[in-house]
Backbone as CSV, one residue per row, in Angstrom:
resi,resn,N_x,N_y,N_z,CA_x,CA_y,CA_z,C_x,C_y,C_z
1,PRO,0.806,-1.305,0.042,0.081,-0.040,-0.007,0.917,1.212,-0.090
2,PRO,0.552,2.254,-0.731,1.214,3.352,-0.758,1.255,4.094,0.701
3,PRO,2.331,4.899,0.835,2.405,5.645,2.160,1.085,6.883,2.236
4,PRO,0.835,7.158,3.462,-0.489,7.877,3.486,-0.070,9.350,2.872
5,PRO,-0.859,10.024,2.471,-0.477,11.477,1.682,-0.254,12.471,3.215
6,GLN,0.748,13.168,2.647,1.355,14.308,3.653,0.156,15.582,3.347
7,SER,0.236,16.368,4.414,-0.724,17.274,4.850,0.128,18.611,4.012
8,ALA,-0.558,19.593,3.342,0.250,20.751,2.881,1.234,21.471,3.738
9,ALA,0.698,21.345,5.125,1.759,22.142,6.322,2.854,21.414,6.117
10,GLU,2.851,19.787,6.150,4.019,18.976,6.280,4.941,19.152,5.259
11,LEU,4.204,19.460,3.819,5.105,19.693,2.719,5.880,20.840,2.637
12,MET,5.013,21.910,3.472,5.697,23.308,3.511,6.917,23.346,4.482
13,GLU,6.885,22.535,5.476,7.841,22.230,6.240,9.231,21.716,5.828
14,GLU,8.931,20.744,5.011,9.965,19.903,4.250,10.772,20.728,3.423
15,ARG,9.987,21.731,2.595,10.375,22.266,1.285,10.039,23.682,1.676
16,PRO,10.392,24.633,2.386,10.080,26.095,2.738,10.215,26.829,1.356
17,SER,11.108,26.562,0.463,11.481,27.436,-0.525,10.705,27.266,-1.976
18,SER,10.102,26.024,-1.752,9.216,25.510,-3.060,7.949,26.141,-2.920
19,PRO,7.292,26.219,-4.254,5.770,26.752,-4.335,5.003,25.768,-3.635
20,ALA,3.955,26.521,-3.125,2.835,25.786,-2.321,1.981,24.952,-3.057
21,VAL,1.682,23.573,-2.913,0.906,22.560,-3.482,-0.003,21.998,-2.660
22,VAL,-1.318,21.983,-3.148,-2.276,21.566,-2.276,-2.608,20.395,-3.083
23,THR,-2.871,19.354,-2.403,-3.358,18.123,-3.011,-4.721,17.406,-2.428
24,THR,-5.589,17.159,-3.296,-6.751,16.521,-2.624,-7.033,15.053,-3.172
25,GLN,-7.927,14.243,-2.615,-7.834,12.758,-2.780,-9.099,12.676,-2.747
26,SER,-10.116,12.315,-3.420,-11.378,11.458,-3.144,-11.642,10.178,-3.676
27,SER,-12.372,9.420,-3.014,-12.562,8.020,-3.664,-13.889,7.632,-3.231
28,TYR,-14.337,6.722,-3.990,-16.237,6.288,-4.146,-15.991,4.786,-4.149
29,SER,-16.816,4.302,-3.021,-16.776,2.783,-3.248,-15.685,1.967,-3.456
30,GLU,-14.839,1.846,-2.434,-13.871,0.916,-2.491,-13.060,0.973,-3.517
31,ASP,-12.525,2.361,-3.803,-11.513,2.746,-4.736,-12.188,2.424,-6.423
32,THR,-13.190,2.357,-6.534,-13.830,2.230,-8.011,-13.653,3.672,-8.728
33,PHE,-13.606,4.607,-7.850,-13.459,5.886,-8.634,-12.385,6.565,-7.660
34,SER,-11.431,7.366,-8.038,-10.498,8.092,-7.361,-9.862,9.210,-8.391
35,SER,-9.754,10.427,-7.673,-9.079,11.427,-8.528,-8.213,12.037,-7.426
36,THR,-7.167,12.701,-8.162,-6.287,13.510,-7.678,-6.183,14.847,-8.294
37,THR,-6.330,15.651,-7.551,-6.010,17.325,-8.126,-5.032,17.872,-7.477
38,SER,-4.098,18.613,-8.364,-2.824,19.161,-7.860,-3.054,20.666,-8.280
39,PHE,-2.939,21.500,-7.449,-2.970,23.047,-7.623,-1.753,23.756,-7.062
40,SER,-0.944,24.352,-8.024,0.105,24.894,-7.380,0.319,26.480,-8.157
41,TYR,1.068,27.303,-7.219,1.034,28.796,-7.635,2.415,29.316,-7.236
42,ASP,2.548,30.322,-7.835,3.989,30.745,-7.774,3.899,32.167,-6.929
43,ARG,4.069,32.071,-5.628,3.878,33.563,-5.095,4.815,34.595,-5.268
44,ASP,6.047,34.199,-5.645,7.067,34.966,-5.957,7.095,35.911,-7.412
45,PHE,6.081,35.363,-8.299,6.113,35.968,-9.736,5.738,37.396,-9.674
46,LEU,4.780,37.632,-8.842,4.437,39.204,-8.747,5.538,40.099,-7.961
47,ARG,6.574,39.353,-7.555,7.719,40.287,-6.850,8.735,40.648,-7.797
48,THR,8.608,39.974,-9.012,9.743,39.910,-9.933,9.424,41.236,-10.950
49,LEU,10.288,41.773,-11.689,10.142,42.889,-12.707,9.149,42.571,-13.623
50,PRO,9.285,41.270,-14.469,8.483,40.887,-15.389,6.919,40.592,-14.789
51,GLY,6.660,40.234,-13.563,5.539,40.187,-12.838,5.041,41.474,-12.626
52,ILE,5.602,42.620,-12.044,5.241,43.904,-11.746,4.824,44.479,-13.046
53,LEU,5.757,44.303,-14.290,5.182,44.877,-15.469,4.003,44.297,-16.010
54,LEU,3.799,42.941,-15.835,2.537,42.209,-16.203,1.189,42.998,-15.526
55,LEU,1.503,43.193,-14.061,0.243,43.819,-13.488,0.010,44.994,-14.098
56,ALA,1.135,46.019,-14.205,1.102,47.339,-14.751,0.231,47.294,-16.101
57,GLU,0.748,46.448,-17.037,-0.101,46.261,-18.271,-1.518,45.974,-17.939
58,ILE,-1.882,45.208,-17.134,-3.430,44.770,-16.912,-4.128,46.114,-16.404
59,VAL,-3.618,46.578,-15.177,-4.305,47.932,-14.750,-4.235,49.238,-15.694
60,LEU,-2.889,49.568,-16.364,-2.951,50.590,-17.078,-3.715,50.309,-18.463
61,GLY,-3.712,49.253,-19.033,-4.457,48.690,-20.140,-6.008,48.848,-19.885
62,LEU,-6.281,48.471,-18.590,-7.948,48.608,-18.171,-8.205,50.229,-18.355
63,LEU,-7.439,50.953,-17.873,-7.651,52.396,-17.990,-7.721,52.860,-19.423
64,VAL,-6.989,52.471,-20.201,-6.886,52.616,-21.527,-8.290,52.697,-22.178
65,TRP,-8.833,51.428,-22.207,-9.995,51.173,-22.933,-11.094,51.415,-22.139
66,THR,-11.099,51.700,-20.609,-12.261,52.133,-20.241,-12.563,53.705,-20.416
67,LEU,-11.468,54.260,-20.355,-11.535,55.895,-20.729,-12.089,56.085,-21.988
68,ILE,-11.551,55.318,-22.959,-12.181,55.403,-24.507,-13.617,54.971,-24.397
69,ALA,-13.798,53.726,-23.823,-15.242,53.144,-23.913,-16.323,54.038,-23.380
70,GLY,-15.954,54.973,-22.392,-16.780,55.804,-21.842,-16.956,57.229,-22.566
71,THR,-16.636,57.124,-23.968,-16.871,58.354,-24.685,-17.742,57.873,-25.971
72,GLU,-17.826,58.646,-26.954,-18.442,58.686,-28.076,-17.495,58.165,-29.045
73,TYR,-16.694,57.039,-28.778,-15.575,56.884,-29.729,-15.677,56.099,-30.919
74,PHE,-17.258,55.575,-31.064,-17.553,54.927,-32.018,-17.861,55.858,-33.286
75,ARG,-17.768,57.110,-33.181,-18.072,58.068,-34.242,-16.737,58.431,-35.100
76,TYR,-15.647,57.945,-34.385,-14.316,58.086,-34.842,-13.591,56.753,-35.131
77,PRO,-13.373,56.194,-36.433,-12.836,55.054,-36.688,-11.537,54.700,-36.146
78,ALA,-10.893,55.681,-36.121,-9.494,55.378,-35.542,-9.303,54.805,-33.959
79,PHE,-10.687,55.481,-33.290,-10.676,54.748,-31.925,-11.179,53.177,-31.920
80,GLY,-11.705,52.760,-32.898,-11.897,51.340,-33.200,-10.846,50.507,-33.080
81,TRP,-9.879,51.156,-33.888,-8.258,50.278,-33.793,-7.782,50.322,-32.416
82,VAL,-7.904,51.305,-31.825,-7.319,51.476,-30.457,-7.851,50.597,-29.429
83,MET,-9.458,50.340,-29.784,-10.326,49.855,-28.848,-9.675,48.290,-29.007
84,PHE,-10.005,47.702,-30.231,-9.412,46.425,-30.774,-8.224,46.040,-30.029
85,VAL,-7.082,46.779,-30.265,-5.719,46.450,-29.568,-5.850,46.346,-27.949
86,THR,-6.472,47.518,-27.435,-6.345,47.439,-26.107,-6.920,46.354,-25.440
87,VAL,-8.258,46.177,-25.740,-9.026,44.957,-25.390,-8.416,43.669,-25.444
88,PHE,-8.226,43.479,-26.908,-7.496,42.140,-27.327,-6.391,41.882,-26.251
89,TYR,-5.275,42.791,-26.080,-4.075,42.366,-25.427,-4.301,42.453,-23.762
90,TRP,-5.246,43.270,-23.544,-5.757,43.249,-22.007,-6.352,41.847,-21.626
91,ILE,-7.088,41.299,-22.551,-7.531,39.928,-22.073,-6.484,39.007,-22.155
92,LEU,-5.506,38.904,-23.183,-4.214,38.031,-23.473,-3.660,38.084,-22.340
93,THR,-3.338,39.250,-21.858,-2.408,39.598,-20.606,-2.874,39.016,-19.368
94,VAL,-4.065,39.109,-19.201,-4.980,38.386,-17.922,-4.681,37.061,-17.949
95,PHE,-4.863,36.350,-19.319,-4.646,34.963,-19.350,-3.360,34.606,-19.227
96,PHE,-2.381,35.422,-19.605,-0.917,35.095,-19.298,-0.686,35.187,-17.881
97,LEU,-1.148,36.182,-17.228,-0.910,36.328,-15.853,-1.552,35.052,-15.080
98,ILE,-2.488,34.469,-15.516,-3.027,33.295,-14.686,-2.249,32.007,-15.197
99,ILE,-1.819,31.935,-16.290,-0.801,31.133,-16.827,0.494,31.087,-15.697
100,TYR,1.042,32.331,-15.470,2.253,32.378,-14.889,1.946,32.090,-13.244
101,ILE,0.906,32.569,-12.781,0.721,32.462,-11.440,0.343,31.002,-11.017
102,THR,-0.393,30.294,-11.891,-0.736,29.105,-11.479,0.349,27.772,-12.010
103,MET,1.316,28.637,-12.716,2.490,27.800,-13.231,1.909,26.603,-14.072
104,THR,1.087,26.910,-15.164,0.584,25.977,-15.944,1.657,25.593,-17.123
105,TYR,2.507,26.619,-17.267,3.577,26.336,-18.287,4.432,25.280,-17.777
106,THR,4.448,24.897,-16.558,5.168,23.714,-16.044,4.601,22.382,-16.555
107,ARG,3.278,22.360,-16.488,2.217,21.246,-16.834,2.151,20.976,-18.433
108,ILE,2.555,21.923,-19.456,2.628,21.948,-20.529,3.876,21.963,-21.261
109,PRO,4.529,21.093,-21.315,5.938,21.429,-21.471,6.451,21.114,-23.086
110,GLN,5.180,20.759,-23.805,5.374,20.784,-25.224,5.447,22.185,-25.682
111,VAL,4.920,23.193,-25.317,4.482,24.368,-25.638,5.936,25.281,-25.645
112,PRO,6.813,25.888,-26.388,7.816,26.707,-26.137,7.569,28.014,-25.548
113,TRP,7.318,27.925,-24.254,6.855,29.229,-23.567,7.585,30.428,-23.804
114,THR,8.912,30.282,-23.802,9.862,31.436,-23.807,9.486,32.114,-25.421
115,THR,9.368,31.212,-26.195,9.176,31.601,-27.650,7.746,32.330,-27.804
116,VAL,6.830,31.805,-27.093,5.269,32.293,-26.973,5.283,33.692,-26.354
117,GLY,6.060,33.678,-25.222,6.364,34.982,-24.475,6.790,36.025,-25.352
118,LEU,7.972,35.785,-26.009,8.622,36.617,-26.845,7.594,37.177,-28.016
119,CYS,7.038,36.301,-28.529,6.118,36.807,-29.623,4.878,37.594,-29.168
120,PHE,4.398,37.073,-27.873,3.422,37.892,-27.421,3.587,39.323,-27.036
121,ASN,4.795,39.462,-26.386,5.009,40.670,-25.966,5.724,41.579,-27.073
122,GLY,6.300,40.971,-27.950,6.866,41.791,-29.271,5.531,42.348,-29.826
123,SER,4.627,41.469,-30.124,3.481,41.873,-31.009,2.731,42.903,-30.212
124,ALA,2.726,42.704,-28.780,1.945,43.832,-28.128,2.512,44.941,-27.922
125,PHE,3.973,45.107,-27.880,4.517,46.150,-28.086,4.507,46.901,-29.282
126,ILE,4.588,46.278,-30.429,4.438,47.046,-31.789,2.973,47.526,-31.922
127,LEU,1.793,46.589,-31.620,0.456,47.062,-31.923,-0.004,48.164,-30.939
128,TYR,0.406,47.967,-29.691,0.177,48.835,-28.669,0.820,50.381,-28.950
129,LEU,2.215,50.359,-29.528,2.605,51.645,-30.038,1.900,52.116,-31.165
130,SER,1.608,51.246,-32.209,0.730,52.107,-33.127,-0.554,52.513,-32.519
131,ALA,-1.296,51.744,-31.674,-2.435,52.296,-31.078,-2.288,53.555,-30.263
132,ALA,-1.138,53.662,-29.646,-0.940,54.703,-28.817,-0.665,55.975,-29.725
133,ILE,-0.267,55.837,-30.670,0.273,57.061,-31.865,-1.115,57.417,-32.477
134,VAL,-1.958,56.301,-32.785,-3.309,56.609,-33.373,-4.120,57.417,-32.227
135,ASP,-4.185,56.735,-30.993,-4.797,57.495,-30.124,-4.537,58.988,-29.617
136,ALA,-3.067,59.210,-29.530,-2.875,60.504,-29.603,-2.763,61.421,-30.637
137,SER,-2.870,60.937,-31.864,-3.266,61.858,-32.934,-4.736,62.026,-33.128
138,SER,-5.381,61.155,-32.424,-6.904,61.448,-32.812,-7.641,62.241,-31.677
139,VAL,-6.837,62.585,-30.754,-7.351,63.533,-29.603,-7.820,65.124,-30.156
140,THR,-9.042,65.435,-30.198,-9.264,66.613,-30.688,-10.540,67.316,-29.787
141,LYS,-10.583,68.528,-29.919,-11.468,69.306,-29.498,-12.516,69.386,-30.218
142,GLU,-13.906,69.121,-29.734,-15.068,69.501,-30.575,-16.018,70.611,-30.167
143,ASN,-16.820,71.222,-30.727,-17.805,72.075,-30.250,-19.146,71.783,-29.931
144,ASN,-19.241,70.955,-28.909,-20.404,70.225,-28.559,-20.248,70.221,-26.690
145,HIS,-21.272,69.649,-26.332,-21.452,69.740,-24.930,-20.751,68.172,-24.349
146,TYR,-20.464,67.443,-25.190,-19.592,66.186,-24.987,-18.070,66.546,-24.764
147,SER,-17.683,67.335,-25.623,-16.258,67.762,-26.076,-15.342,67.674,-24.935
148,HIS,-15.795,68.484,-23.675,-14.700,68.398,-22.560,-14.419,67.109,-22.108
149,HIS,-15.601,66.258,-22.056,-15.316,64.836,-21.373,-14.494,63.795,-22.418
150,ASN,-15.032,64.093,-23.674,-14.350,62.987,-24.662,-12.974,63.603,-24.752
151,TYR,-12.574,64.900,-24.828,-11.251,65.387,-24.716,-10.280,64.991,-23.646
152,ASN,-10.778,65.073,-22.578,-9.893,64.626,-21.314,-9.837,63.378,-21.242
153,SER,-11.054,62.478,-21.537,-10.852,61.059,-21.539,-9.913,60.375,-22.595
154,TRP,-9.902,61.135,-23.802,-8.985,60.771,-24.933,-7.498,60.807,-24.558
155,ALA,-7.357,62.196,-24.134,-5.951,62.634,-23.709,-5.302,61.795,-22.633
156,ALA,-6.230,61.342,-21.539,-5.697,60.623,-20.451,-5.468,58.923,-21.009
157,SER,-6.402,58.386,-21.768,-6.051,57.319,-22.384,-4.846,57.174,-23.332
158,SER,-4.549,58.339,-24.025,-3.507,58.453,-25.012,-2.097,58.460,-23.973
159,PHE,-2.245,58.967,-22.810,-1.114,58.959,-21.867,-0.855,57.421,-21.435
160,PHE,-2.078,56.990,-20.940,-1.658,55.591,-20.416,-1.481,54.650,-21.391
161,ALA,-1.719,54.700,-22.483,-1.229,53.868,-23.911,-0.091,53.775,-23.886
162,PHE,0.625,55.141,-23.782,2.179,55.049,-24.020,2.548,54.466,-22.804
163,LEU,2.219,54.421,-21.518,2.898,53.893,-20.444,2.686,52.257,-20.637
164,VAL,1.396,51.772,-21.010,1.470,50.472,-21.323,2.485,50.121,-22.610
165,THR,2.602,50.863,-23.401,3.632,50.545,-24.342,4.955,50.389,-23.833
166,ILE,5.481,50.885,-22.886,6.706,51.169,-22.223,6.713,49.746,-21.308
167,CYS,5.623,49.419,-20.779,5.589,48.281,-20.083,5.829,46.913,-21.019
168,TYR,5.136,46.976,-21.994,5.263,45.894,-23.063,6.882,45.913,-23.526
169,ALA,7.331,47.000,-23.657,8.836,46.988,-24.393,9.657,46.384,-23.337
170,GLY,9.338,46.637,-21.888,10.268,46.205,-20.861,10.016,44.734,-20.922
171,ASN,8.724,44.076,-20.916,8.571,42.641,-20.897,8.975,41.875,-22.176
172,THR,8.958,42.805,-23.326,9.777,42.078,-24.573,11.100,41.974,-24.580
173,TYR,11.822,42.880,-23.749,13.197,42.740,-23.367,13.554,41.509,-22.512
174,PHE,12.639,41.278,-21.298,13.000,40.241,-20.552,12.656,39.014,-21.223
175,SER,11.444,38.989,-22.088,11.170,37.645,-22.696,12.405,37.290,-23.677
176,PHE,12.921,38.466,-24.322,14.112,38.305,-25.420,15.311,37.587,-24.702
177,VAL,15.635,38.206,-23.539,16.593,37.749,-22.721,16.495,36.166,-22.286
178,SER,15.527,35.842,-21.767,14.913,34.321,-21.358,14.811,33.571,-22.581
179,TRP,14.246,34.189,-23.780,14.546,33.064,-25.151,15.831,33.043,-25.470
180,ARG,16.677,34.157,-25.328,18.182,33.876,-25.798,18.692,32.860,-25.163
181,SER,18.831,32.942,-23.715,19.183,31.873,-22.804,18.777,30.580,-22.968
182,ARG,17.754,30.159,-23.578,17.281,28.955,-23.932,17.686,28.452,-25.253
183,THR,17.842,29.153,-26.117,18.621,28.808,-27.432,19.997,28.576,-27.854
């Protein structure tokens, strides 16, 4: 018979520097059905510079598209491009945050994660730079009662778009360094 499973606290005492692992086991009717689920997460990822940049991309990216979405942006086709880029990369960045925190990349070794990260961050940097430039060049004052609100929101979104672009540039650099060390 296998040894009894250790509790999470016992595992943490034996390996204090490893990520936390919680294991559950259930059985039904004399071992006719049993399943084991393992969930691990990386507590230290958000303390690294790439983790901090990823959080900044999420928070600032959210600001960019919500500032634009609160205006009558649909009257200006250029803001459609900005909204596409910002919402698309915001969703993907949240997805990557979940992958990094839950350490899913360790469970799918067939995927070249360093290459995926480099392609994602590189494309995000290039497309966000184009969206930030379009955003900044599309900020105009109009002569109607919405103009003050639209102008302020668009100007703020433009500022935050350039900040997000800088964050993606930083993560592109870290992804390149990681990719270069693996090849």
